[in-house]
């Protein structure tokens, strides 16, 4: 907990502030200092970017990118060739390069996709995203059977998704599907997410690489 010694844990600065305070936060270096020491997840401003050429919008977007969690893939290890009766072992090392942890635990899943990027298998995990503090480095590990898959080329994907978003449900979430899965800071191929007819999230996979079953 020493990481939090210089500020509170998380929080949100409300929009109901005086004009002087507003200008201090967004038009001086105070906003950046608050985010880094207070570990803010968000700092609301009403209509901050109505005019994208305004100085306020430019500063707001800069501060917005500093806030919250931000996961960066450091390393990924798996067998590039595997026999049909072997277990597939995946190790994914990530770092939270943001200023805050996630506000609650989202689901971390690994997926096996076909060469055409069709989802074939999902491997769930029990890792806790809320415990990954800024600067923390963690390795996610899975070791699973590829039973029932034929010989050929496949892709490995990973996604961090809002709990229950991936399950079928009777109610419609009034939420853009892009807000239910996390993008890594790295430039990796992403299978875009969408809601299917049963209100379950499909896609949202970040592709980690290819392997062959022999």
C-alpha positions as YAML, in Angstrom:
chain: A
units: angstrom
residues:
- id: 1
  name: UNK
  ca: [0.00, 0.00, 0.00]
- id: 2
  name: UNK
  ca: [3.02, 2.32, 0.04]
- id: 3
  name: UNK
  ca: [2.15, 3.22, -3.55]
- id: 4
  name: UNK
  ca: [-0.82, 5.21, -2.26]
- id: 5
  name: UNK
  ca: [1.01, 7.14, 0.47]
- id: 6
  name: UNK
  ca: [0.86, 10.45, -1.42]
- id: 7
  name: UNK
  ca: [-2.81, 10.42, -2.30]
- id: 8
  name: UNK
  ca: [-6.22, 8.87, -1.94]
- id: 9
  name: UNK
  ca: [-7.17, 5.69, -3.77]
- id: 10
  name: UNK
  ca: [-9.15, 6.48, -6.90]
- id: 11
  name: UNK
  ca: [-12.00, 8.93, -7.13]
- id: 12
  name: UNK
  ca: [-13.75, 11.37, -9.40]
- id: 13
  name: UNK
  ca: [-13.59, 15.16, -9.36]
- id: 14
  name: UNK
  ca: [-17.18, 16.48, -9.72]
- id: 15
  name: UNK
  ca: [-18.19, 19.00, -12.38]
- id: 16
  name: UNK
  ca: [-19.83, 21.35, -9.83]
- id: 17
  name: UNK
  ca: [-16.77, 23.51, -9.20]
- id: 18
  name: UNK
  ca: [-16.06, 27.22, -9.43]
- id: 19
  name: UNK
  ca: [-14.70, 28.72, -12.64]
- id: 20
  name: UNK
  ca: [-11.42, 29.52, -10.90]
- id: 21
  name: UNK
  ca: [-10.98, 25.91, -9.72]
- id: 22
  name: UNK
  ca: [-11.99, 24.68, -13.15]
- id: 23
  name: UNK
  ca: [-9.31, 26.77, -14.86]
- id: 24
  name: UNK
  ca: [-6.68, 25.70, -12.34]
- id: 25
  name: UNK
  ca: [-7.37, 22.01, -12.96]
- id: 26
  name: UNK
  ca: [-7.63, 22.04, -16.72]
- id: 27
  name: UNK
  ca: [-5.48, 24.96, -17.81]
- id: 28
  name: UNK
  ca: [-2.51, 24.55, -15.45]
- id: 29
  name: UNK
  ca: [-0.41, 21.59, -14.30]
- id: 30
  name: UNK
  ca: [-2.71, 20.97, -11.32]
- id: 31
  name: UNK
  ca: [-4.88, 18.45, -13.17]
- id: 32
  name: UNK
  ca: [-1.97, 16.18, -14.05]
- id: 33
  name: UNK
  ca: [-0.67, 16.35, -10.47]
- id: 34
  name: UNK
  ca: [-4.11, 15.45, -9.08]
- id: 35
  name: UNK
  ca: [-4.42, 12.44, -11.38]
- id: 36
  name: UNK
  ca: [-0.99, 11.04, -10.55]
- id: 37
  name: UNK
  ca: [-1.22, 11.58, -6.78]
- id: 38
  name: UNK
  ca: [-4.94, 10.89, -6.37]
- id: 39
  name: UNK
  ca: [-5.00, 7.93, -8.79]
- id: 40
  name: UNK
  ca: [-8.16, 9.23, -10.46]
- id: 41
  name: UNK
  ca: [-10.29, 7.05, -12.68]
- id: 42
  name: UNK
  ca: [-12.19, 9.96, -14.21]
- id: 43
  name: UNK
  ca: [-12.55, 13.74, -13.96]
- id: 44
  name: UNK
  ca: [-15.85, 14.81, -15.44]
- id: 45
  name: UNK
  ca: [-16.27, 17.96, -17.46]
- id: 46
  name: UNK
  ca: [-19.60, 18.74, -19.09]
- id: 47
  name: UNK
  ca: [-19.30, 19.44, -22.83]
- id: 48
  name: UNK
  ca: [-15.50, 19.60, -22.62]
- id: 49
  name: UNK
  ca: [-15.03, 18.91, -26.31]
- id: 50
  name: UNK
  ca: [-17.98, 20.62, -27.97]
- id: 51
  name: UNK
  ca: [-15.34, 22.42, -30.01]
- id: 52
  name: UNK
  ca: [-12.42, 20.05, -30.57]
- id: 53
  name: UNK
  ca: [-10.11, 22.92, -31.51]
- id: 54
  name: UNK
  ca: [-10.49, 24.54, -28.06]
- id: 55
  name: UNK
  ca: [-7.54, 24.51, -25.68]
- id: 56
  name: UNK
  ca: [-9.85, 23.01, -23.04]
- id: 57
  name: UNK
  ca: [-10.62, 19.99, -25.23]
- id: 58
  name: UNK
  ca: [-6.95, 19.42, -25.99]
- id: 59
  name: UNK
  ca: [-6.01, 19.49, -22.30]
- id: 60
  name: UNK
  ca: [-9.02, 17.41, -21.27]
- id: 61
  name: UNK
  ca: [-8.10, 14.65, -23.74]
- id: 62
  name: UNK
  ca: [-4.49, 14.69, -22.52]
- id: 63
  name: UNK
  ca: [-5.65, 14.28, -18.91]
- id: 64
  name: UNK
  ca: [-8.24, 11.68, -19.91]
- id: 65
  name: UNK
  ca: [-5.49, 9.49, -21.38]
- id: 66
  name: UNK
  ca: [-3.56, 9.67, -18.09]
- id: 67
  name: UNK
  ca: [-6.45, 8.42, -15.96]
- id: 68
  name: UNK
  ca: [-7.40, 4.96, -14.80]
- id: 69
  name: UNK
  ca: [-5.80, 1.61, -15.57]
- id: 70
  name: UNK
  ca: [-3.83, 0.88, -18.73]
- id: 71
  name: UNK
  ca: [-2.58, -2.63, -19.44]
- id: 72
  name: UNK
  ca: [0.51, -3.21, -21.55]
- id: 73
  name: UNK
  ca: [1.56, -6.64, -22.79]
- id: 74
  name: UNK
  ca: [5.21, -7.29, -21.94]
- id: 75
  name: UNK
  ca: [5.66, -10.91, -23.04]
- id: 76
  name: UNK
  ca: [3.61, -13.82, -24.29]
- id: 77
  name: UNK
  ca: [4.82, -17.41, -24.35]
- id: 78
  name: UNK
  ca: [3.17, -20.47, -25.88]
- id: 79
  name: UNK
  ca: [4.14, -23.43, -28.05]
- id: 80
  name: UNK
  ca: [4.20, -22.53, -31.73]
- id: 81
  name: UNK
  ca: [3.86, -26.22, -32.59]
- id: 82
  name: UNK
  ca: [2.01, -28.75, -30.46]
- id: 83
  name: UNK
  ca: [1.04, -32.39, -30.83]
- id: 84
  name: UNK
  ca: [-2.65, -33.16, -30.87]
- id: 85
  name: UNK
  ca: [-2.52, -34.91, -27.46]
- id: 86
  name: UNK
  ca: [-0.39, -32.26, -25.70]
- id: 87
  name: UNK
  ca: [-1.59, -29.54, -23.33]
- id: 88
  name: UNK
  ca: [-1.33, -25.96, -24.56]
- id: 89
  name: UNK
  ca: [0.54, -23.73, -22.10]
- id: 90
  name: UNK
  ca: [0.07, -19.94, -22.30]
- id: 91
  name: UNK
  ca: [1.85, -17.31, -20.19]
- id: 92
  name: UNK
  ca: [0.87, -13.67, -20.68]
- id: 93
  name: UNK
  ca: [2.86, -11.02, -18.80]
- id: 94
  name: UNK
  ca: [1.27, -7.57, -18.47]
- id: 95
  name: UNK
  ca: [2.01, -4.32, -16.62]
- id: 96
  name: UNK
  ca: [-0.48, -1.71, -15.44]
- id: 97
  name: UNK
  ca: [1.12, 1.47, -16.81]
- id: 98
  name: UNK
  ca: [-1.87, 3.57, -15.72]
- id: 99
  name: UNK
  ca: [-2.40, 5.47, -12.46]
- id: 100
  name: UNK
  ca: [-5.17, 3.37, -10.87]
- id: 101
  name: UNK
  ca: [-6.37, -0.23, -10.53]
- id: 102
  name: UNK
  ca: [-9.64, -1.41, -12.03]
- id: 103
  name: UNK
  ca: [-12.59, -0.43, -9.84]
- id: 104
  name: UNK
  ca: [-13.80, -4.07, -9.63]
- id: 105
  name: UNK
  ca: [-12.85, -7.44, -11.06]
- id: 106
  name: UNK
  ca: [-13.49, -8.10, -14.73]
- id: 107
  name: UNK
  ca: [-13.20, -11.56, -16.31]
- id: 108
  name: UNK
  ca: [-9.93, -12.60, -17.96]
- id: 109
  name: UNK
  ca: [-10.39, -15.20, -20.68]
- id: 110
  name: UNK
  ca: [-8.16, -16.91, -23.23]
- id: 111
  name: UNK
  ca: [-9.62, -18.11, -26.49]
- id: 112
  name: UNK
  ca: [-8.65, -20.47, -29.29]
- id: 113
  name: UNK
  ca: [-9.71, -19.16, -32.67]
- id: 114
  name: UNK
  ca: [-9.54, -20.78, -36.09]
- id: 115
  name: UNK
  ca: [-7.26, -19.57, -38.84]
- id: 116
  name: UNK
  ca: [-10.28, -17.53, -40.01]
- id: 117
  name: UNK
  ca: [-10.62, -16.03, -36.47]
- id: 118
  name: UNK
  ca: [-13.76, -17.98, -35.54]
- id: 119
  name: UNK
  ca: [-13.94, -18.69, -31.80]
- id: 120
  name: UNK
  ca: [-13.62, -22.41, -30.98]
- id: 121
  name: UNK
  ca: [-12.72, -22.65, -27.27]
- id: 122
  name: UNK
  ca: [-12.76, -20.34, -24.24]
- id: 123
  name: UNK
  ca: [-10.54, -20.83, -21.17]
- id: 124
  name: UNK
  ca: [-11.72, -18.93, -18.09]
- id: 125
  name: UNK
  ca: [-9.39, -17.83, -15.27]
- id: 126
  name: UNK
  ca: [-9.72, -16.72, -11.64]
- id: 127
  name: UNK
  ca: [-7.33, -13.76, -11.72]
- id: 128
  name: UNK
  ca: [-8.40, -10.53, -9.95]
- id: 129
  name: UNK
  ca: [-7.94, -7.38, -12.03]
- id: 130
  name: UNK
  ca: [-8.74, -5.06, -9.11]
- id: 131
  name: UNK
  ca: [-5.53, -6.14, -7.36]
- id: 132
  name: UNK
  ca: [-3.26, -4.98, -10.22]
- id: 133
  name: UNK
  ca: [-2.00, -1.63, -8.95]
- id: 134
  name: UNK
  ca: [-0.14, 0.97, -11.04]
- id: 135
  name: UNK
  ca: [3.32, -0.34, -11.91]
- id: 136
  name: UNK
  ca: [2.38, -3.91, -11.00]
- id: 137
  name: UNK
  ca: [3.54, -6.70, -13.27]
- id: 138
  name: UNK
  ca: [1.57, -9.95, -13.38]
- id: 139
  name: UNK
  ca: [1.70, -13.17, -15.38]
- id: 140
  name: UNK
  ca: [-1.53, -14.90, -16.37]
- id: 141
  name: UNK
  ca: [-1.08, -18.64, -16.91]
- id: 142
  name: UNK
  ca: [-3.29, -21.35, -18.38]
- id: 143
  name: UNK
  ca: [-2.54, -24.95, -19.33]
- id: 144
  name: UNK
  ca: [-5.38, -26.63, -21.19]
- id: 145
  name: UNK
  ca: [-6.31, -29.54, -23.40]
- id: 146
  name: UNK
  ca: [-7.11, -28.93, -27.06]
- id: 147
  name: UNK
  ca: [-9.28, -32.04, -27.29]
- id: 148
  name: UNK
  ca: [-11.60, -32.23, -30.31]
- id: 149
  name: UNK
  ca: [-9.53, -29.77, -32.35]
- id: 150
  name: UNK
  ca: [-8.15, -31.10, -35.62]
- id: 151
  name: UNK
  ca: [-4.64, -30.68, -36.94]
- id: 152
  name: UNK
  ca: [-4.08, -27.25, -38.45]
- id: 153
  name: UNK
  ca: [-3.32, -23.59, -37.77]
- id: 154
  name: UNK
  ca: [-5.01, -21.68, -34.93]
- id: 155
  name: UNK
  ca: [-4.88, -18.32, -33.16]
- id: 156
  name: UNK
  ca: [-4.63, -17.51, -29.45]
- id: 157
  name: UNK
  ca: [-6.66, -14.59, -28.13]
- id: 158
  name: UNK
  ca: [-7.16, -12.91, -24.77]
- id: 159
  name: UNK
  ca: [-9.87, -10.58, -23.54]
- id: 160
  name: UNK
  ca: [-10.74, -8.78, -20.31]
- id: 161
  name: UNK
  ca: [-14.50, -8.32, -20.22]
- id: 162
  name: UNK
  ca: [-17.17, -6.92, -17.95]
- id: 163
  name: UNK
  ca: [-18.69, -9.78, -15.91]
- id: 164
  name: UNK
  ca: [-21.80, -11.34, -17.48]
- id: 165
  name: UNK
  ca: [-21.36, -9.39, -20.73]
- id: 166
  name: UNK
  ca: [-20.37, -12.61, -22.51]
- id: 167
  name: UNK
  ca: [-23.42, -14.55, -21.26]
- id: 168
  name: UNK
  ca: [-26.83, -14.78, -22.89]
- id: 169
  name: UNK
  ca: [-29.45, -12.65, -21.10]
- id: 170
  name: UNK
  ca: [-33.04, -11.55, -21.50]
- id: 171
  name: UNK
  ca: [-32.38, -7.87, -20.81]
- id: 172
  name: UNK
  ca: [-30.59, -5.55, -23.21]
- id: 173
  name: UNK
  ca: [-27.62, -3.67, -21.80]
- id: 174
  name: UNK
  ca: [-27.85, -0.04, -22.87]
- id: 175
  name: UNK
  ca: [-24.11, 0.03, -23.34]
- id: 176
  name: UNK
  ca: [-21.91, 0.21, -26.40]
- id: 177
  name: UNK
  ca: [-20.20, -3.17, -26.79]
- id: 178
  name: UNK
  ca: [-16.82, -1.38, -27.01]
- id: 179
  name: UNK
  ca: [-17.22, -0.41, -23.35]
- id: 180
  name: UNK
  ca: [-17.41, -4.04, -22.21]
- id: 181
  name: UNK
  ca: [-13.90, -5.19, -23.15]
- id: 182
  name: UNK
  ca: [-10.45, -3.70, -22.61]
- id: 183
  name: UNK
  ca: [-7.92, -2.81, -25.28]
- id: 184
  name: UNK
  ca: [-4.24, -3.17, -24.45]
- id: 185
  name: UNK
  ca: [-1.85, -0.27, -25.02]
- id: 186
  name: UNK
  ca: [0.08, -2.38, -27.56]
- id: 187
  name: UNK
  ca: [-0.68, -2.37, -31.26]
- id: 188
  name: UNK
  ca: [-2.22, -5.82, -31.66]
- id: 189
  name: UNK
  ca: [-4.95, -7.19, -33.88]
- id: 190
  name: UNK
  ca: [-8.36, -6.97, -32.20]
- id: 191
  name: UNK
  ca: [-11.53, -8.83, -33.14]
- id: 192
  name: UNK
  ca: [-14.16, -6.13, -32.67]
- id: 193
  name: UNK
  ca: [-16.86, -6.83, -30.12]
- id: 194
  name: UNK
  ca: [-20.60, -6.78, -30.75]
- id: 195
  name: UNK
  ca: [-23.88, -7.85, -29.14]
- id: 196
  name: UNK
  ca: [-25.49, -10.95, -30.66]
- id: 197
  name: UNK
  ca: [-29.23, -11.70, -30.84]
- id: 198
  name: UNK
  ca: [-29.13, -13.20, -27.31]
- id: 199
  name: UNK
  ca: [-27.56, -10.03, -25.84]
- id: 200
  name: UNK
  ca: [-24.21, -11.76, -25.33]
- id: 201
  name: UNK
  ca: [-20.89, -10.12, -26.15]
- id: 202
  name: UNK
  ca: [-19.09, -11.69, -29.08]
- id: 203
  name: UNK
  ca: [-15.55, -10.77, -30.13]
- id: 204
  name: UNK
  ca: [-13.39, -8.38, -28.14]
- id: 205
  name: UNK
  ca: [-10.37, -10.67, -28.55]
- id: 206
  name: UNK
  ca: [-6.82, -9.35, -28.75]
- id: 207
  name: UNK
  ca: [-4.83, -11.76, -30.91]
- id: 208
  name: UNK
  ca: [-1.58, -12.94, -29.29]
- id: 209
  name: UNK
  ca: [-0.27, -15.11, -32.10]
- id: 210
  name: UNK
  ca: [-0.58, -18.32, -34.11]
- id: 211
  name: UNK
  ca: [0.25, -21.95, -33.41]
- id: 212
  name: UNK
  ca: [-0.04, -25.28, -35.22]
- id: 213
  name: UNK
  ca: [-1.52, -28.55, -34.03]
- id: 214
  name: UNK
  ca: [0.38, -31.44, -35.61]
...
